[in-house]
């Protein structure tokens, strides 16, 4: 693999710790959500960070495939709905639903872009066959 970018991020204290990137740009406190027995509050957690990263990466993949089709996306967005649950085997498991808002496109074009983005997005490729990922296309109501 040819390296395009590399970073190092360290978390001390797990879910109730601090996360710091080697360049100091990312410096955040994390807490366990109340629904999982933690204090919750105004700090982030791994699922929010995963959702932020996945939605940003998927958005970039949408831009790349749109460019291949000579389509201008305009004011698009991707929302990652991340869930952490328990399997029947009592194991923690993630699932994600990606809502891609692509205003001004028809259903067929939007579905093509979303499906092609899912094929090339590094997060989609990393999670494929590991967690449930659902894709939703949101368009303008006419």
mmCIF file of N, CA and C in Angstrom:
data_model
loop_
_atom_site.group_PDB
_atom_site.id
_atom_site.type_symbol
_atom_site.label_atom_id
_atom_site.label_comp_id
_atom_site.label_asym_id
_atom_site.label_seq_id
_atom_site.Cartn_x
_atom_site.Cartn_y
_atom_site.Cartn_z
ATOM 1 N N UNK A 1 0.850 -1.183 0.000
ATOM 2 C CA UNK A 1 0.000 0.000 0.000
ATOM 3 C C UNK A 1 0.891 1.239 0.000
ATOM 4 N N UNK A 2 0.616 2.161 -0.896
ATOM 5 C CA UNK A 2 1.324 3.433 -0.935
ATOM 6 C C UNK A 2 0.702 4.358 0.110
ATOM 7 N N UNK A 3 1.509 4.865 1.014
ATOM 8 C CA UNK A 3 1.006 5.728 2.084
ATOM 9 C C UNK A 3 0.666 7.118 1.552
ATOM 10 N N UNK A 4 -0.562 7.552 1.801
ATOM 11 C CA UNK A 4 -0.989 8.897 1.424
ATOM 12 C C UNK A 4 -1.051 9.830 2.620
ATOM 13 N N UNK A 5 -1.303 9.275 3.787
ATOM 14 C CA UNK A 5 -1.403 10.064 5.010
ATOM 15 C C UNK A 5 -1.234 9.129 6.189
ATOM 16 N N UNK A 6 -0.642 9.642 7.226
ATOM 17 C CA UNK A 6 -0.444 8.859 8.430
ATOM 18 C C UNK A 6 -0.596 9.776 9.631
ATOM 19 N N UNK A 7 -1.210 9.262 10.683
ATOM 20 C CA UNK A 7 -1.354 10.025 11.910
ATOM 21 C C UNK A 7 -1.289 9.076 13.078
ATOM 22 N N UNK A 8 -1.136 9.633 14.242
ATOM 23 C CA UNK A 8 -1.125 8.831 15.459
ATOM 24 C C UNK A 8 -2.012 9.533 16.479
ATOM 25 N N UNK A 9 -2.948 8.786 17.041
ATOM 26 C CA UNK A 9 -3.871 9.307 18.032
ATOM 27 C C UNK A 9 -3.842 8.362 19.230
ATOM 28 N N UNK A 10 -3.701 8.927 20.422
ATOM 29 C CA UNK A 10 -3.609 8.124 21.635
ATOM 30 C C UNK A 10 -4.728 8.505 22.591
ATOM 31 N N UNK A 11 -5.376 7.478 23.153
ATOM 32 C CA UNK A 11 -6.387 7.691 24.180
ATOM 33 C C UNK A 11 -5.896 7.072 25.470
ATOM 34 N N UNK A 12 -5.901 7.850 26.523
ATOM 35 C CA UNK A 12 -5.608 7.333 27.851
ATOM 36 C C UNK A 12 -6.908 7.315 28.644
ATOM 37 N N UNK A 13 -7.153 6.247 29.360
ATOM 38 C CA UNK A 13 -8.351 6.176 30.185
ATOM 39 C C UNK A 13 -9.570 5.612 29.509
ATOM 40 N N UNK A 14 -9.441 5.076 28.294
ATOM 41 C CA UNK A 14 -10.559 4.437 27.612
ATOM 42 C C UNK A 14 -11.727 5.369 27.378
ATOM 43 N N UNK A 15 -12.936 4.873 27.627
ATOM 44 C CA UNK A 15 -14.154 5.651 27.376
ATOM 45 C C UNK A 15 -14.267 6.881 28.278
ATOM 46 N N UNK A 16 -13.600 6.883 29.378
ATOM 47 C CA UNK A 16 -13.637 8.031 30.288
ATOM 48 C C UNK A 16 -12.271 8.701 30.333
ATOM 49 N N UNK A 17 -11.691 8.868 29.169
ATOM 50 C CA UNK A 17 -10.332 9.381 29.108
ATOM 51 C C UNK A 17 -10.164 10.594 28.222
ATOM 52 N N UNK A 18 -8.948 10.763 27.777
ATOM 53 C CA UNK A 18 -8.568 11.899 26.932
ATOM 54 C C UNK A 18 -7.936 11.351 25.663
ATOM 55 N N UNK A 19 -8.295 11.950 24.546
ATOM 56 C CA UNK A 19 -7.771 11.544 23.253
ATOM 57 C C UNK A 19 -6.978 12.701 22.671
ATOM 58 N N UNK A 20 -5.755 12.393 22.235
ATOM 59 C CA UNK A 20 -4.837 13.425 21.751
ATOM 60 C C UNK A 20 -4.112 12.933 20.505
ATOM 61 N N UNK A 21 -4.144 13.763 19.446
ATOM 62 C CA UNK A 21 -3.377 13.440 18.242
ATOM 63 C C UNK A 21 -1.945 13.914 18.424
ATOM 64 N N UNK A 22 -1.044 13.303 17.679
ATOM 65 C CA UNK A 22 0.373 13.627 17.822
ATOM 66 C C UNK A 22 0.677 15.093 17.515
ATOM 67 N N UNK A 23 -0.141 15.734 16.681
ATOM 68 C CA UNK A 23 0.089 17.143 16.358
ATOM 69 C C UNK A 23 -0.663 18.084 17.298
ATOM 70 N N UNK A 24 -1.468 17.531 18.213
ATOM 71 C CA UNK A 24 -2.177 18.336 19.194
ATOM 72 C C UNK A 24 -3.466 18.974 18.694
ATOM 73 N N UNK A 25 -3.790 18.794 17.413
ATOM 74 C CA UNK A 25 -5.011 19.399 16.869
ATOM 75 C C UNK A 25 -6.251 18.753 17.482
ATOM 76 N N UNK A 26 -6.230 17.452 17.608
ATOM 77 C CA UNK A 26 -7.327 16.738 18.255
ATOM 78 C C UNK A 26 -6.962 16.553 19.726
ATOM 79 N N UNK A 27 -7.744 17.132 20.600
ATOM 80 C CA UNK A 27 -7.496 17.034 22.044
ATOM 81 C C UNK A 27 -8.858 17.089 22.731
ATOM 82 N N UNK A 28 -9.391 15.919 23.035
ATOM 83 C CA UNK A 28 -10.754 15.864 23.552
ATOM 84 C C UNK A 28 -10.874 14.930 24.746
ATOM 85 N N UNK A 29 -11.858 15.224 25.562
ATOM 86 C CA UNK A 29 -12.201 14.365 26.686
ATOM 87 C C UNK A 29 -13.385 13.514 26.254
ATOM 88 N N UNK A 30 -13.376 12.276 26.697
ATOM 89 C CA UNK A 30 -14.479 11.364 26.405
ATOM 90 C C UNK A 30 -15.116 10.896 27.712
ATOM 91 N N UNK A 31 -16.402 10.643 27.660
ATOM 92 C CA UNK A 31 -17.097 10.040 28.793
ATOM 93 C C UNK A 31 -18.060 8.977 28.283
ATOM 94 N N UNK A 32 -18.321 8.026 29.122
ATOM 95 C CA UNK A 32 -19.287 6.982 28.803
ATOM 96 C C UNK A 32 -20.691 7.582 28.879
ATOM 97 N N UNK A 33 -21.533 7.329 27.849
ATOM 98 C CA UNK A 33 -22.902 7.854 27.877
ATOM 99 C C UNK A 33 -23.677 7.344 29.096
ATOM 100 N N UNK A 34 -24.614 8.153 29.557
ATOM 101 C CA UNK A 34 -25.452 7.758 30.691
ATOM 102 C C UNK A 34 -26.177 6.447 30.423
ATOM 103 N N UNK A 35 -26.620 6.241 29.182
ATOM 104 C CA UNK A 35 -27.354 5.023 28.840
ATOM 105 C C UNK A 35 -26.511 3.758 29.005
ATOM 106 N N UNK A 36 -25.192 3.951 29.124
ATOM 107 C CA UNK A 36 -24.289 2.821 29.330
ATOM 108 C C UNK A 36 -23.716 2.821 30.742
ATOM 109 N N UNK A 37 -24.318 3.628 31.630
ATOM 110 C CA UNK A 37 -23.879 3.643 33.018
ATOM 111 C C UNK A 37 -22.825 4.677 33.336
ATOM 112 N N UNK A 38 -22.509 5.545 32.386
ATOM 113 C CA UNK A 38 -21.491 6.571 32.606
ATOM 114 C C UNK A 38 -22.085 7.891 33.057
ATOM 115 N N UNK A 39 -21.214 8.875 33.201
ATOM 116 C CA UNK A 39 -21.670 10.200 33.629
ATOM 117 C C UNK A 39 -22.267 11.017 32.496
ATOM 118 N N UNK A 40 -21.982 10.632 31.249
ATOM 119 C CA UNK A 40 -22.506 11.404 30.117
ATOM 120 C C UNK A 40 -21.950 12.810 30.137
ATOM 121 N N UNK A 41 -22.799 13.775 29.961
ATOM 122 C CA UNK A 41 -22.358 15.165 29.996
ATOM 123 C C UNK A 41 -22.008 15.696 28.629
ATOM 124 N N UNK A 42 -21.203 16.743 28.626
ATOM 125 C CA UNK A 42 -20.914 17.457 27.380
ATOM 126 C C UNK A 42 -19.614 17.018 26.720
ATOM 127 N N UNK A 43 -19.284 15.751 26.866
ATOM 128 C CA UNK A 43 -18.079 15.228 26.231
ATOM 129 C C UNK A 43 -18.466 14.169 25.207
ATOM 130 N N UNK A 44 -17.561 13.871 24.320
ATOM 131 C CA UNK A 44 -17.830 12.947 23.228
ATOM 132 C C UNK A 44 -17.605 11.502 23.656
ATOM 133 N N UNK A 45 -17.785 10.581 22.714
ATOM 134 C CA UNK A 45 -17.553 9.168 22.958
ATOM 135 C C UNK A 45 -17.099 8.516 21.650
ATOM 136 N N UNK A 46 -16.611 7.285 21.713
ATOM 137 C CA UNK A 46 -16.099 6.642 20.499
ATOM 138 C C UNK A 46 -17.104 6.536 19.362
ATOM 139 N N UNK A 47 -18.386 6.323 19.689
ATOM 140 C CA UNK A 47 -19.387 6.187 18.640
ATOM 141 C C UNK A 47 -19.592 7.496 17.893
ATOM 142 N N UNK A 48 -19.569 8.628 18.611
ATOM 143 C CA UNK A 48 -19.675 9.929 17.942
ATOM 144 C C UNK A 48 -18.459 10.180 17.060
ATOM 145 N N UNK A 49 -17.289 9.831 17.546
ATOM 146 C CA UNK A 49 -16.077 10.027 16.755
ATOM 147 C C UNK A 49 -16.084 9.149 15.504
ATOM 148 N N UNK A 50 -16.544 7.915 15.651
ATOM 149 C CA UNK A 50 -16.654 7.019 14.506
ATOM 150 C C UNK A 50 -17.644 7.580 13.487
ATOM 151 N N UNK A 51 -18.788 8.074 13.974
ATOM 152 C CA UNK A 51 -19.785 8.657 13.087
ATOM 153 C C UNK A 51 -19.250 9.880 12.351
ATOM 154 N N UNK A 52 -18.496 10.705 13.058
ATOM 155 C CA UNK A 52 -17.907 11.889 12.428
ATOM 156 C C UNK A 52 -16.942 11.483 11.322
ATOM 157 N N UNK A 53 -16.092 10.525 11.623
ATOM 158 C CA UNK A 53 -15.101 10.084 10.644
ATOM 159 C C UNK A 53 -15.753 9.399 9.455
ATOM 160 N N UNK A 54 -16.708 8.513 9.714
ATOM 161 C CA UNK A 54 -17.359 7.774 8.625
ATOM 162 C C UNK A 54 -18.151 8.730 7.733
ATOM 163 N N UNK A 55 -18.924 9.639 8.311
ATOM 164 C CA UNK A 55 -19.722 10.549 7.488
ATOM 165 C C UNK A 55 -18.839 11.467 6.643
ATOM 166 N N UNK A 56 -17.715 11.916 7.196
ATOM 167 C CA UNK A 56 -16.793 12.766 6.427
ATOM 168 C C UNK A 56 -16.150 11.987 5.288
ATOM 169 N N UNK A 57 -15.717 10.777 5.568
ATOM 170 C CA UNK A 57 -15.076 9.946 4.552
ATOM 171 C C UNK A 57 -16.075 9.573 3.454
ATOM 172 N N UNK A 58 -17.297 9.214 3.841
ATOM 173 C CA UNK A 58 -18.314 8.860 2.859
ATOM 174 C C UNK A 58 -18.669 10.070 1.996
ATOM 175 N N UNK A 59 -18.714 11.245 2.603
ATOM 176 C CA UNK A 59 -18.956 12.466 1.847
ATOM 177 C C UNK A 59 -17.887 12.707 0.794
ATOM 178 N N UNK A 60 -16.642 12.460 1.163
ATOM 179 C CA UNK A 60 -15.544 12.613 0.200
ATOM 180 C C UNK A 60 -15.674 11.593 -0.930
ATOM 181 N N UNK A 61 -16.116 10.388 -0.601
ATOM 182 C CA UNK A 61 -16.327 9.370 -1.637
ATOM 183 C C UNK A 61 -17.452 9.792 -2.579
ATOM 184 N N UNK A 62 -18.511 10.392 -2.037
ATOM 185 C CA UNK A 62 -19.593 10.900 -2.885
ATOM 186 C C UNK A 62 -19.077 11.952 -3.863
ATOM 187 N N UNK A 63 -18.245 12.855 -3.369
ATOM 188 C CA UNK A 63 -17.673 13.893 -4.235
ATOM 189 C C UNK A 63 -16.849 13.252 -5.356
ATOM 190 N N UNK A 64 -16.071 12.239 -5.013
ATOM 191 C CA UNK A 64 -15.220 11.581 -6.009
ATOM 192 C C UNK A 64 -16.048 10.904 -7.101
ATOM 193 N N UNK A 65 -17.093 10.174 -6.714
ATOM 194 C CA UNK A 65 -17.897 9.494 -7.740
ATOM 195 C C UNK A 65 -18.745 10.493 -8.521
ATOM 196 N N UNK A 66 -19.206 11.544 -7.874
ATOM 197 C CA UNK A 66 -19.957 12.576 -8.591
ATOM 198 C C UNK A 66 -19.074 13.224 -9.657
ATOM 199 N N UNK A 67 -17.831 13.460 -9.314
ATOM 200 C CA UNK A 67 -16.892 14.056 -10.273
ATOM 201 C C UNK A 67 -16.706 13.145 -11.493
ATOM 202 N N UNK A 68 -16.625 11.832 -11.244
ATOM 203 C CA UNK A 68 -16.497 10.877 -12.353
ATOM 204 C C UNK A 68 -17.706 10.923 -13.284
ATOM 205 N N UNK A 69 -18.875 11.261 -12.740
ATOM 206 C CA UNK A 69 -20.108 11.348 -13.528
ATOM 207 C C UNK A 69 -20.403 12.773 -13.993
ATOM 208 N N UNK A 70 -19.455 13.692 -13.758
ATOM 209 C CA UNK A 70 -19.631 15.106 -14.118
ATOM 210 C C UNK A 70 -20.891 15.702 -13.490
ATOM 211 N N UNK A 71 -21.079 15.401 -12.202
ATOM 212 C CA UNK A 71 -22.229 15.898 -11.447
ATOM 213 C C UNK A 71 -21.729 16.800 -10.333
ATOM 214 N N UNK A 72 -22.346 17.966 -10.216
ATOM 215 C CA UNK A 72 -22.049 18.887 -9.119
ATOM 216 C C UNK A 72 -23.017 18.576 -7.978
ATOM 217 N N UNK A 73 -22.493 18.237 -6.800
ATOM 218 C CA UNK A 73 -23.355 17.847 -5.686
ATOM 219 C C UNK A 73 -24.051 19.017 -5.011
ATOM 220 N N UNK A 74 -23.479 20.183 -5.047
ATOM 221 C CA UNK A 74 -24.101 21.323 -4.375
ATOM 222 C C UNK A 74 -24.033 21.176 -2.866
ATOM 223 N N UNK A 75 -25.112 21.512 -2.193
ATOM 224 C CA UNK A 75 -25.158 21.536 -0.728
ATOM 225 C C UNK A 75 -25.581 20.169 -0.184
ATOM 226 N N UNK A 76 -24.719 19.181 -0.312
ATOM 227 C CA UNK A 76 -25.004 17.820 0.123
ATOM 228 C C UNK A 76 -24.569 17.627 1.578
ATOM 229 N N UNK A 77 -25.037 16.545 2.175
ATOM 230 C CA UNK A 77 -24.564 16.184 3.518
ATOM 231 C C UNK A 77 -24.694 14.686 3.711
ATOM 232 N N UNK A 78 -23.911 14.170 4.659
ATOM 233 C CA UNK A 78 -23.997 12.766 5.051
ATOM 234 C C UNK A 78 -24.117 12.726 6.563
ATOM 235 N N UNK A 79 -25.124 12.024 7.057
ATOM 236 C CA UNK A 79 -25.321 11.843 8.486
ATOM 237 C C UNK A 79 -25.127 10.371 8.812
ATOM 238 N N UNK A 80 -24.248 10.090 9.763
ATOM 239 C CA UNK A 80 -24.029 8.719 10.216
ATOM 240 C C UNK A 80 -24.800 8.507 11.515
ATOM 241 N N UNK A 81 -25.747 7.597 11.484
ATOM 242 C CA UNK A 81 -26.507 7.207 12.663
ATOM 243 C C UNK A 81 -25.852 5.943 13.210
ATOM 244 N N UNK A 82 -25.106 6.080 14.286
ATOM 245 C CA UNK A 82 -24.323 4.975 14.836
ATOM 246 C C UNK A 82 -25.036 4.402 16.055
ATOM 247 N N UNK A 83 -25.157 3.089 16.075
ATOM 248 C CA UNK A 83 -25.754 2.405 17.221
ATOM 249 C C UNK A 83 -24.754 1.403 17.784
ATOM 250 N N UNK A 84 -24.714 1.318 19.095
ATOM 251 C CA UNK A 84 -23.931 0.307 19.786
ATOM 252 C C UNK A 84 -24.923 -0.574 20.528
ATOM 253 N N UNK A 85 -24.897 -1.849 20.257
ATOM 254 C CA UNK A 85 -25.847 -2.759 20.880
ATOM 255 C C UNK A 85 -25.193 -4.067 21.259
ATOM 256 N N UNK A 86 -26.021 -4.979 21.722
ATOM 257 C CA UNK A 86 -25.559 -6.308 22.123
ATOM 258 C C UNK A 86 -26.102 -7.344 21.149
ATOM 259 N N UNK A 87 -25.254 -8.265 20.748
ATOM 260 C CA UNK A 87 -25.680 -9.363 19.897
ATOM 261 C C UNK A 87 -26.353 -10.432 20.757
ATOM 262 N N UNK A 88 -26.904 -11.436 20.107
ATOM 263 C CA UNK A 88 -27.501 -12.558 20.828
ATOM 264 C C UNK A 88 -26.460 -13.314 21.640
ATOM 265 N N UNK A 89 -25.195 -13.173 21.253
ATOM 266 C CA UNK A 89 -24.088 -13.834 21.970
ATOM 267 C C UNK A 89 -23.519 -12.942 23.072
ATOM 268 N N UNK A 90 -24.235 -11.860 23.418
ATOM 269 C CA UNK A 90 -23.814 -10.907 24.442
ATOM 270 C C UNK A 90 -22.477 -10.240 24.128
ATOM 271 N N UNK A 91 -22.289 -9.901 22.850
ATOM 272 C CA UNK A 91 -21.107 -9.168 22.421
ATOM 273 C C UNK A 91 -21.536 -7.787 21.956
ATOM 274 N N UNK A 92 -20.710 -6.778 22.245
ATOM 275 C CA UNK A 92 -20.990 -5.436 21.751
ATOM 276 C C UNK A 92 -20.808 -5.401 20.242
ATOM 277 N N UNK A 93 -21.706 -4.694 19.556
ATOM 278 C CA UNK A 93 -21.654 -4.623 18.102
ATOM 279 C C UNK A 93 -22.145 -3.261 17.635
ATOM 280 N N UNK A 94 -21.463 -2.703 16.643
ATOM 281 C CA UNK A 94 -21.874 -1.445 16.021
ATOM 282 C C UNK A 94 -22.778 -1.706 14.825
ATOM 283 N N UNK A 95 -23.627 -0.743 14.537
ATOM 284 C CA UNK A 95 -24.333 -0.689 13.262
ATOM 285 C C UNK A 95 -24.404 0.785 12.862
ATOM 286 N N UNK A 96 -24.486 1.019 11.563
ATOM 287 C CA UNK A 96 -24.498 2.384 11.047
ATOM 288 C C UNK A 96 -25.534 2.511 9.940
ATOM 289 N N UNK A 97 -26.274 3.591 9.969
ATOM 290 C CA UNK A 97 -27.114 3.982 8.851
ATOM 291 C C UNK A 97 -26.584 5.310 8.344
ATOM 292 N N UNK A 98 -26.244 5.347 7.063
ATOM 293 C CA UNK A 98 -25.741 6.576 6.441
ATOM 294 C C UNK A 98 -26.870 7.222 5.649
ATOM 295 N N UNK A 99 -27.256 8.429 6.049
ATOM 296 C CA UNK A 99 -28.257 9.215 5.337
ATOM 297 C C UNK A 99 -27.525 10.220 4.456
ATOM 298 N N UNK A 100 -27.608 10.026 3.150
ATOM 299 C CA UNK A 100 -26.953 10.931 2.200
ATOM 300 C C UNK A 100 -28.003 11.861 1.608
ATOM 301 N N UNK A 101 -27.894 13.141 1.926
ATOM 302 C CA UNK A 101 -28.809 14.163 1.403
ATOM 303 C C UNK A 101 -28.178 14.753 0.150
ATOM 304 N N UNK A 102 -28.802 14.491 -0.987
ATOM 305 C CA UNK A 102 -28.285 14.941 -2.278
ATOM 306 C C UNK A 102 -29.358 15.756 -2.999
ATOM 307 N N UNK A 103 -29.494 17.033 -2.638
ATOM 308 C CA UNK A 103 -30.547 17.856 -3.230
ATOM 309 C C UNK A 103 -30.326 18.076 -4.719
ATOM 310 N N UNK A 104 -31.439 18.141 -5.434
ATOM 311 C CA UNK A 104 -31.370 18.453 -6.856
ATOM 312 C C UNK A 104 -31.116 17.258 -7.764
ATOM 313 N N UNK A 105 -30.969 16.068 -7.191
ATOM 314 C CA UNK A 105 -30.734 14.882 -8.012
ATOM 315 C C UNK A 105 -32.000 14.040 -8.089
ATOM 316 N N UNK A 106 -32.095 13.246 -9.148
ATOM 317 C CA UNK A 106 -33.195 12.296 -9.238
ATOM 318 C C UNK A 106 -32.805 11.021 -8.489
ATOM 319 N N UNK A 107 -33.786 10.165 -8.232
ATOM 320 C CA UNK A 107 -33.559 8.957 -7.434
ATOM 321 C C UNK A 107 -32.503 8.056 -8.065
ATOM 322 N N UNK A 108 -32.601 7.812 -9.348
ATOM 323 C CA UNK A 108 -31.670 6.901 -10.017
ATOM 324 C C UNK A 108 -30.225 7.402 -9.922
ATOM 325 N N UNK A 109 -30.011 8.667 -10.193
ATOM 326 C CA UNK A 109 -28.666 9.242 -10.107
ATOM 327 C C UNK A 109 -28.162 9.204 -8.668
ATOM 328 N N UNK A 110 -29.009 9.591 -7.723
ATOM 329 C CA UNK A 110 -28.627 9.572 -6.325
ATOM 330 C C UNK A 110 -28.248 8.181 -5.846
ATOM 331 N N UNK A 111 -29.050 7.177 -6.215
ATOM 332 C CA UNK A 111 -28.745 5.800 -5.816
ATOM 333 C C UNK A 111 -27.435 5.323 -6.421
ATOM 334 N N UNK A 112 -27.183 5.695 -7.663
ATOM 335 C CA UNK A 112 -25.921 5.319 -8.309
ATOM 336 C C UNK A 112 -24.740 5.902 -7.538
ATOM 337 N N UNK A 113 -24.822 7.176 -7.213
ATOM 338 C CA UNK A 113 -23.723 7.822 -6.500
ATOM 339 C C UNK A 113 -23.511 7.219 -5.117
ATOM 340 N N UNK A 114 -24.593 7.001 -4.380
ATOM 341 C CA UNK A 114 -24.479 6.441 -3.025
ATOM 342 C C UNK A 114 -23.885 5.035 -3.079
ATOM 343 N N UNK A 115 -24.364 4.206 -4.006
ATOM 344 C CA UNK A 115 -23.847 2.842 -4.102
ATOM 345 C C UNK A 115 -22.385 2.816 -4.537
ATOM 346 N N UNK A 116 -22.013 3.668 -5.481
ATOM 347 C CA UNK A 116 -20.613 3.720 -5.914
ATOM 348 C C UNK A 116 -19.719 4.274 -4.804
ATOM 349 N N UNK A 117 -20.199 5.260 -4.069
ATOM 350 C CA UNK A 117 -19.418 5.798 -2.945
ATOM 351 C C UNK A 117 -19.183 4.719 -1.895
ATOM 352 N N UNK A 118 -20.191 3.888 -1.663
ATOM 353 C CA UNK A 118 -20.074 2.805 -0.683
ATOM 354 C C UNK A 118 -19.012 1.787 -1.112
ATOM 355 N N UNK A 119 -18.813 1.640 -2.401
ATOM 356 C CA UNK A 119 -17.791 0.708 -2.900
ATOM 357 C C UNK A 119 -16.376 1.240 -2.700
ATOM 358 N N UNK A 120 -16.189 2.561 -2.773
ATOM 359 C CA UNK A 120 -14.820 3.102 -2.710
ATOM 360 C C UNK A 120 -14.450 3.726 -1.373
ATOM 361 N N UNK A 121 -15.429 4.036 -0.536
ATOM 362 C CA UNK A 121 -15.138 4.683 0.751
ATOM 363 C C UNK A 121 -14.306 3.743 1.632
ATOM 364 N N UNK A 122 -13.155 4.195 2.121
ATOM 365 C CA UNK A 122 -12.330 3.337 2.972
ATOM 366 C C UNK A 122 -13.043 2.841 4.237
ATOM 367 N N UNK A 123 -13.912 3.650 4.824
ATOM 368 C CA UNK A 123 -14.655 3.201 6.008
ATOM 369 C C UNK A 123 -15.667 2.127 5.630
ATOM 370 N N UNK A 124 -16.337 2.298 4.493
ATOM 371 C CA UNK A 124 -17.270 1.272 4.034
ATOM 372 C C UNK A 124 -16.534 -0.028 3.751
ATOM 373 N N UNK A 125 -15.378 0.072 3.133
ATOM 374 C CA UNK A 125 -14.596 -1.127 2.838
ATOM 375 C C UNK A 125 -14.107 -1.782 4.123
ATOM 376 N N UNK A 126 -13.727 -0.988 5.108
ATOM 377 C CA UNK A 126 -13.226 -1.541 6.373
ATOM 378 C C UNK A 126 -14.327 -2.221 7.180
ATOM 379 N N UNK A 127 -15.541 -1.718 7.061
ATOM 380 C CA UNK A 127 -16.637 -2.273 7.850
ATOM 381 C C UNK A 127 -17.407 -3.366 7.111
ATOM 382 N N UNK A 128 -17.179 -3.507 5.814
ATOM 383 C CA UNK A 128 -17.930 -4.475 5.003
ATOM 384 C C UNK A 128 -17.808 -5.877 5.586
ATOM 385 N N UNK A 129 -18.945 -6.513 5.757
ATOM 386 C CA UNK A 129 -19.037 -7.868 6.308
ATOM 387 C C UNK A 129 -18.625 -7.939 7.775
ATOM 388 N N UNK A 130 -18.465 -6.795 8.433
ATOM 389 C CA UNK A 130 -18.127 -6.762 9.855
ATOM 390 C C UNK A 130 -19.254 -6.187 10.697
ATOM 391 N N UNK A 131 -19.911 -5.144 10.179
ATOM 392 C CA UNK A 131 -21.048 -4.542 10.879
ATOM 393 C C UNK A 131 -22.139 -4.274 9.860
ATOM 394 N N UNK A 132 -23.364 -4.102 10.348
ATOM 395 C CA UNK A 132 -24.472 -3.745 9.470
ATOM 396 C C UNK A 132 -24.360 -2.270 9.101
ATOM 397 N N UNK A 133 -24.318 -1.990 7.804
ATOM 398 C CA UNK A 133 -24.322 -0.619 7.298
ATOM 399 C C UNK A 133 -25.497 -0.500 6.333
ATOM 400 N N UNK A 134 -26.401 0.420 6.620
ATOM 401 C CA UNK A 134 -27.550 0.687 5.751
ATOM 402 C C UNK A 134 -27.354 2.043 5.091
ATOM 403 N N UNK A 135 -27.795 2.129 3.850
ATOM 404 C CA UNK A 135 -27.661 3.364 3.075
ATOM 405 C C UNK A 135 -29.031 3.945 2.786
ATOM 406 N N UNK A 136 -29.204 5.218 3.096
ATOM 407 C CA UNK A 136 -30.435 5.935 2.773
ATOM 408 C C UNK A 136 -30.116 7.111 1.872
ATOM 409 N N UNK A 137 -30.947 7.322 0.878
ATOM 410 C CA UNK A 137 -30.831 8.462 -0.017
ATOM 411 C C UNK A 137 -31.957 9.435 0.314
ATOM 412 N N UNK A 138 -31.586 10.670 0.616
ATOM 413 C CA UNK A 138 -32.560 11.719 0.910
ATOM 414 C C UNK A 138 -32.465 12.766 -0.187
ATOM 415 N N UNK A 139 -33.612 13.078 -0.799
ATOM 416 C CA UNK A 139 -33.663 14.051 -1.883
ATOM 417 C C UNK A 139 -34.640 15.163 -1.529
ATOM 418 N N UNK A 140 -34.603 16.236 -2.316
ATOM 419 C CA UNK A 140 -35.586 17.311 -2.147
ATOM 420 C C UNK A 140 -36.977 16.775 -2.440
ATOM 421 N N UNK A 141 -37.945 17.254 -1.691
ATOM 422 C CA UNK A 141 -39.328 16.892 -1.982
ATOM 423 C C UNK A 141 -39.853 17.876 -3.016
ATOM 424 N N UNK A 142 -40.334 17.336 -4.112
ATOM 425 C CA UNK A 142 -40.892 18.188 -5.176
ATOM 426 C C UNK A 142 -42.377 18.130 -5.187
#
